[in-house]
Coordinates of C-alpha atoms in Angstrom, one line a residue:
M211 CA -46.6 33.9 0.2
T212 CA -44.2 30.7 1.4
T213 CA -42.3 28.9 -1.0
H214 CA -40.8 25.4 -0.9
S215 CA -37.3 24.4 -2.3
A216 CA -37.5 21.7 -4.7
P217 CA -35.9 18.7 -3.3
S218 CA -32.8 17.8 -4.4
A219 CA -32.5 15.5 -7.2
T220 CA -29.1 13.9 -6.4
T221 CA -28.2 12.0 -3.2
P222 CA -25.8 13.2 -0.9
S223 CA -22.5 11.4 -1.4
T224 CA -21.2 9.5 1.8
P225 CA -17.9 7.6 2.0
V226 CA -20.1 4.2 2.1
R227 CA -22.5 5.1 -0.3
D228 CA -19.1 5.9 -2.6
T229 CA -17.4 2.7 -1.5
W230 CA -20.4 0.9 -2.6
N231 CA -20.9 2.6 -6.0
V232 CA -17.2 1.9 -6.9
M233 CA -17.5 -2.3 -5.6
V234 CA -20.3 -2.2 -7.9
R235 CA -18.9 -0.7 -10.8
E236 CA -15.9 -2.9 -10.3
L237 CA -18.1 -5.9 -10.1
R238 CA -20.6 -5.4 -13.3
P239 CA -17.5 -6.4 -16.0
V240 CA -17.0 -9.3 -13.9
V241 CA -20.6 -10.5 -13.8
R242 CA -21.0 -9.8 -17.5
D243 CA -18.2 -11.7 -18.5
P244 CA -18.0 -14.7 -16.0
F245 CA -15.9 -16.4 -18.5
S246 CA -12.5 -14.8 -17.4
L247 CA -14.0 -16.1 -13.7
I248 CA -13.6 -19.5 -14.7
F249 CA -10.6 -18.9 -17.1
S250 CA -8.9 -17.7 -14.2
L251 CA -9.4 -21.1 -12.4
L252 CA -7.2 -22.8 -15.1
Q253 CA -3.9 -22.3 -13.0
P254 CA -5.1 -24.2 -10.1
L255 CA -6.9 -26.7 -11.4
V256 CA -3.3 -27.9 -13.1
F257 CA -1.6 -27.8 -9.6
L258 CA -4.5 -29.9 -8.4
G259 CA -4.2 -32.6 -11.4
L260 CA -0.4 -32.5 -11.3
F261 CA 0.9 -31.5 -7.6
G262 CA -2.2 -33.5 -6.2
P263 CA -1.7 -37.2 -7.3
L264 CA 1.9 -36.7 -6.9
L265 CA 1.4 -36.1 -3.2
V266 CA -1.2 -38.7 -2.5
S267 CA 1.0 -41.3 -4.4
E268 CA 4.2 -40.5 -2.1
S269 CA 2.0 -40.0 0.9
T270 CA 1.4 -42.6 3.5
A271 CA -1.7 -41.4 5.0
P272 CA -5.4 -41.7 3.9
V273 CA -6.3 -39.5 0.5
S274 CA -9.0 -37.5 2.5
E275 CA -6.0 -36.7 5.1
T276 CA -4.1 -35.5 2.0
L277 CA -6.2 -33.6 0.2
A278 CA -7.0 -32.1 3.6
W279 CA -3.7 -30.6 3.6
F280 CA -3.1 -30.0 -0.3
V281 CA -6.7 -28.2 -1.4
P282 CA -6.8 -25.6 1.4
G283 CA -3.0 -24.4 0.3
I284 CA -4.9 -24.4 -3.4
L285 CA -7.6 -22.2 -2.3
V286 CA -4.8 -19.7 -0.8
M287 CA -3.1 -19.9 -3.9
I288 CA -6.5 -18.5 -5.5
A289 CA -6.8 -15.2 -3.3
L290 CA -2.5 -14.9 -4.2
F291 CA -2.5 -14.7 -7.9
G292 CA -6.1 -13.8 -7.7
S293 CA -5.6 -10.5 -5.9
G294 CA -2.2 -10.3 -6.6
V295 CA -2.5 -8.8 -10.5
T296 CA -5.8 -7.1 -10.0
G297 CA -3.2 -3.6 -10.2
S298 CA -2.7 -4.8 -13.8
N299 CA -6.4 -3.3 -14.1
L300 CA -5.9 0.1 -12.7
L301 CA -2.8 0.3 -14.8
F302 CA -4.7 -0.3 -17.7
E303 CA -7.4 2.6 -16.6
M304 CA -4.4 4.9 -16.2
Q305 CA -3.2 4.2 -19.5
T306 CA -6.3 5.1 -21.3
G307 CA -7.6 7.9 -19.4
S308 CA -10.3 6.6 -17.6
H309 CA -9.1 7.0 -14.3
E310 CA -8.4 10.3 -14.5
R311 CA -12.5 10.7 -14.8
T312 CA -13.1 8.8 -11.6
L313 CA -10.4 11.1 -9.7
V314 CA -12.2 13.8 -10.5
A315 CA -15.8 12.7 -10.0
P316 CA -17.5 14.0 -7.0
I317 CA -16.5 11.1 -4.9
T318 CA -14.3 10.4 -1.9
R319 CA -10.7 9.2 -2.7
S320 CA -10.6 6.6 -0.3
S321 CA -13.3 5.2 -1.4
L322 CA -12.1 4.5 -5.1
L323 CA -9.4 2.1 -3.3
I324 CA -11.4 0.7 -0.2
G325 CA -14.3 0.1 -2.9
R326 CA -11.7 -1.7 -5.5
A327 CA -10.4 -3.7 -2.3
L328 CA -13.6 -4.9 -1.3
K329 CA -14.4 -5.9 -4.7
E330 CA -11.7 -8.7 -4.5
M331 CA -13.9 -10.5 -2.2
G332 CA -16.4 -11.7 -4.7
P333 CA -14.4 -13.5 -7.2
I334 CA -12.3 -15.5 -4.5
I335 CA -15.5 -16.6 -2.5
V336 CA -17.0 -17.8 -6.0
Q337 CA -13.8 -19.8 -6.9
A338 CA -12.5 -20.9 -3.7
A339 CA -16.0 -22.5 -3.3
V340 CA -16.0 -24.0 -6.7
I341 CA -12.3 -25.9 -6.1
A342 CA -13.5 -26.8 -2.6
I343 CA -16.6 -28.3 -4.0
A344 CA -15.0 -30.2 -7.1
T345 CA -12.5 -32.2 -5.0
I346 CA -14.9 -33.5 -2.8
P347 CA -15.7 -36.4 -5.2
F348 CA -12.0 -37.3 -4.7
G349 CA -12.0 -37.6 -1.1
F350 CA -11.6 -34.1 0.0
E351 CA -13.7 -33.9 3.3
I352 CA -15.3 -30.3 4.4
N353 CA -16.4 -28.9 7.7
I354 CA -19.0 -26.3 6.7
A355 CA -18.3 -23.9 9.6
G356 CA -14.8 -24.2 9.2
A357 CA -15.0 -23.6 5.2
L358 CA -17.2 -20.6 5.7
L359 CA -14.8 -19.0 7.9
G360 CA -12.1 -20.0 5.8
L361 CA -13.8 -18.1 3.0
V362 CA -13.6 -15.4 5.2
L363 CA -10.4 -15.5 6.0
L364 CA -9.4 -15.6 2.1
S365 CA -11.5 -12.2 1.8
I366 CA -9.5 -10.0 4.5
F367 CA -6.2 -11.6 2.9
G368 CA -7.1 -10.7 -0.4
M369 CA -8.5 -7.3 0.5
G370 CA -5.0 -6.6 1.7
L371 CA -3.1 -8.2 -0.9
G372 CA -5.3 -6.2 -3.5
S373 CA -5.1 -3.2 -1.9
L374 CA -1.3 -3.8 -2.1
S375 CA -1.7 -4.5 -5.9
Y376 CA -3.3 -1.2 -6.3
A377 CA -0.7 0.7 -4.8
L378 CA 2.0 -0.6 -6.8
A379 CA 0.1 0.3 -9.7
L380 CA -0.4 3.5 -8.8
A381 CA 3.4 3.8 -8.2
S382 CA 4.2 2.3 -11.5
R383 CA 1.9 4.7 -13.6
N384 CA 3.1 4.0 -17.4
K385 CA 5.4 1.4 -16.5
D386 CA 3.9 -2.1 -17.0
W387 CA 7.4 -3.8 -16.8
L388 CA 7.9 -1.9 -12.9
F389 CA 4.5 -3.5 -12.0
W390 CA 5.0 -7.3 -13.4
S391 CA 8.6 -7.2 -12.0
I392 CA 8.0 -6.6 -8.7
Q393 CA 4.6 -8.7 -8.7
Q394 CA 6.5 -11.6 -10.1
A395 CA 9.7 -11.1 -7.7
T396 CA 7.2 -10.8 -4.8
I397 CA 4.2 -13.8 -5.5
F398 CA 6.7 -16.7 -5.9
P399 CA 8.7 -16.2 -3.0
L400 CA 5.6 -16.0 -0.9
M401 CA 4.1 -19.0 -2.4
I402 CA 7.2 -21.3 -2.0
L403 CA 8.2 -20.2 1.3
S404 CA 4.6 -20.5 2.6
G405 CA 4.4 -24.2 2.5
M406 CA 1.3 -24.0 0.5
L407 CA 2.3 -26.8 -2.2
L408 CA 5.0 -29.0 -0.2
P409 CA 5.4 -29.3 3.2
L410 CA 8.7 -27.2 4.8
E411 CA 9.2 -28.8 7.8
N412 CA 12.2 -31.2 6.4
G413 CA 13.5 -28.6 4.1
P414 CA 16.7 -26.7 4.8
E415 CA 17.0 -24.6 8.0
W416 CA 17.1 -21.1 6.5
M417 CA 13.8 -21.7 4.5
R418 CA 11.9 -22.8 7.8
V419 CA 13.1 -19.7 9.1
A420 CA 12.0 -17.2 6.5
A421 CA 8.8 -19.2 6.4
A422 CA 8.4 -17.9 10.2
F423 CA 8.1 -14.6 9.0
N424 CA 6.1 -15.1 5.6
P425 CA 2.6 -13.7 6.9
L426 CA 0.9 -16.5 4.0
S427 CA 2.6 -19.1 6.0
F428 CA 0.2 -18.1 8.8
V429 CA -2.9 -17.9 6.5
V430 CA -2.1 -21.4 4.9
A431 CA -2.1 -22.9 8.2
G432 CA -5.1 -21.2 9.1
E433 CA -7.1 -22.6 6.0
R434 CA -5.9 -25.8 6.3
A435 CA -7.2 -25.9 10.1
L436 CA -10.7 -24.4 9.0
F437 CA -11.2 -26.8 6.8
A438 CA -10.5 -29.6 9.0
G439 CA -13.0 -28.2 11.6
D440 CA -10.3 -27.1 14.0
I441 CA -12.0 -23.6 14.8
T442 CA -10.9 -22.9 17.7
S443 CA -7.4 -23.6 17.4
L444 CA -4.5 -20.9 17.3
T445 CA -3.6 -21.5 14.3
V446 CA -6.6 -20.3 13.2
L447 CA -6.1 -17.1 15.2
W448 CA -2.9 -16.2 13.9
G449 CA -4.1 -16.9 10.3
F450 CA -7.0 -14.2 11.1
I451 CA -4.4 -11.4 12.6
A452 CA -1.7 -11.8 9.5
A453 CA -4.7 -11.3 7.1
L454 CA -6.2 -8.5 9.0
I455 CA -2.4 -7.2 10.0
L456 CA -1.9 -7.5 5.8
A457 CA -5.3 -5.6 5.2
A458 CA -4.6 -3.1 7.6
I459 CA -1.5 -2.2 5.5
G460 CA -2.7 -2.6 2.6
L461 CA -5.8 0.1 2.9
V462 CA -3.8 2.3 4.6
V463 CA -1.0 2.5 1.8
G464 CA -3.2 1.9 -1.1
I465 CA -5.6 4.9 0.0
R466 CA -2.4 7.3 0.8
A467 CA -1.5 6.1 -2.7
M468 CA -4.9 7.0 -4.2
Q469 CA -5.4 10.2 -2.4
K470 CA -1.6 11.5 -3.9
A471 CA -2.9 10.1 -7.2
R472 CA -3.0 13.1 -10.1

C-alpha cells in the first residue's frame, strides 16, 4: 500500500518572500491612511512657497531656469526628511513590544531591515511626483526620461538613509532623546551643506570644502541634471555613485543592527 504525504499547508520561507512580506506589511498603514502621506508634503510646500518667490525675484535668470535649479533640491529634501525619520516608527514598535514579536517570527532578520528599506521607495516616489507636477503651471519644465531616472536616484538615496535611520533606532532603544538628537544634528547640516536651497558658490571657503565631502551634494547635483535632461552628464553618474554607496553602507549597518537585536 502506497501512502502519499499531504502537501505542506505553508509556503516555505525564503529571503525574497520574507522581504516582500515585510515591505507589504510596512506599506499597508500608508495605503490605509494616505492623509499622513499628504500631510508630510506640508514642509516642502512651505519651502516652495517661501524660498521659491525669493529666488525668482533675486535671480536674473528666467523663472523656468530658477525653478529647474530649485525644485530638484526640494525633491531631495522630501527624501531626506521622509526617510530620515522613519526609524521613529521602529522605535515606537520596540517600545510597544510589537517589534519583539517580529523578531521571533520564522523570517530572516535581514528581510526585516531590507523590507523596511524598500518600503521607503513608495512614499518618496509619490511625494516627489506630486511636487514636480504641481510646479509645472509655475514654469517648471520636466524632461520625462530624466525625471524617471531622478525618481530612481531618490529611491536609492532614501533606501540608504532609511536603513541608517532604522539602525539608529535600534541603537537608541528606550532612548527617544538620543534618536532625535542625532537625527536633528545630522539632517540639517547635510541639508545646508548640499546647496539644496541656496547656492554655495559664493559661500565661505570652509562651507564649499565641507560640501565637497557631503554625499548629499552629489545627489542634489545629479537630480538637477536629470530633471534638466542632461542624462549622460558625469554629474548624474556621481549622483548615482553617492546614492549607491550610501545605500550599501546603510543596508550593511542596518542588517547587522537587526541581526544583533534582542
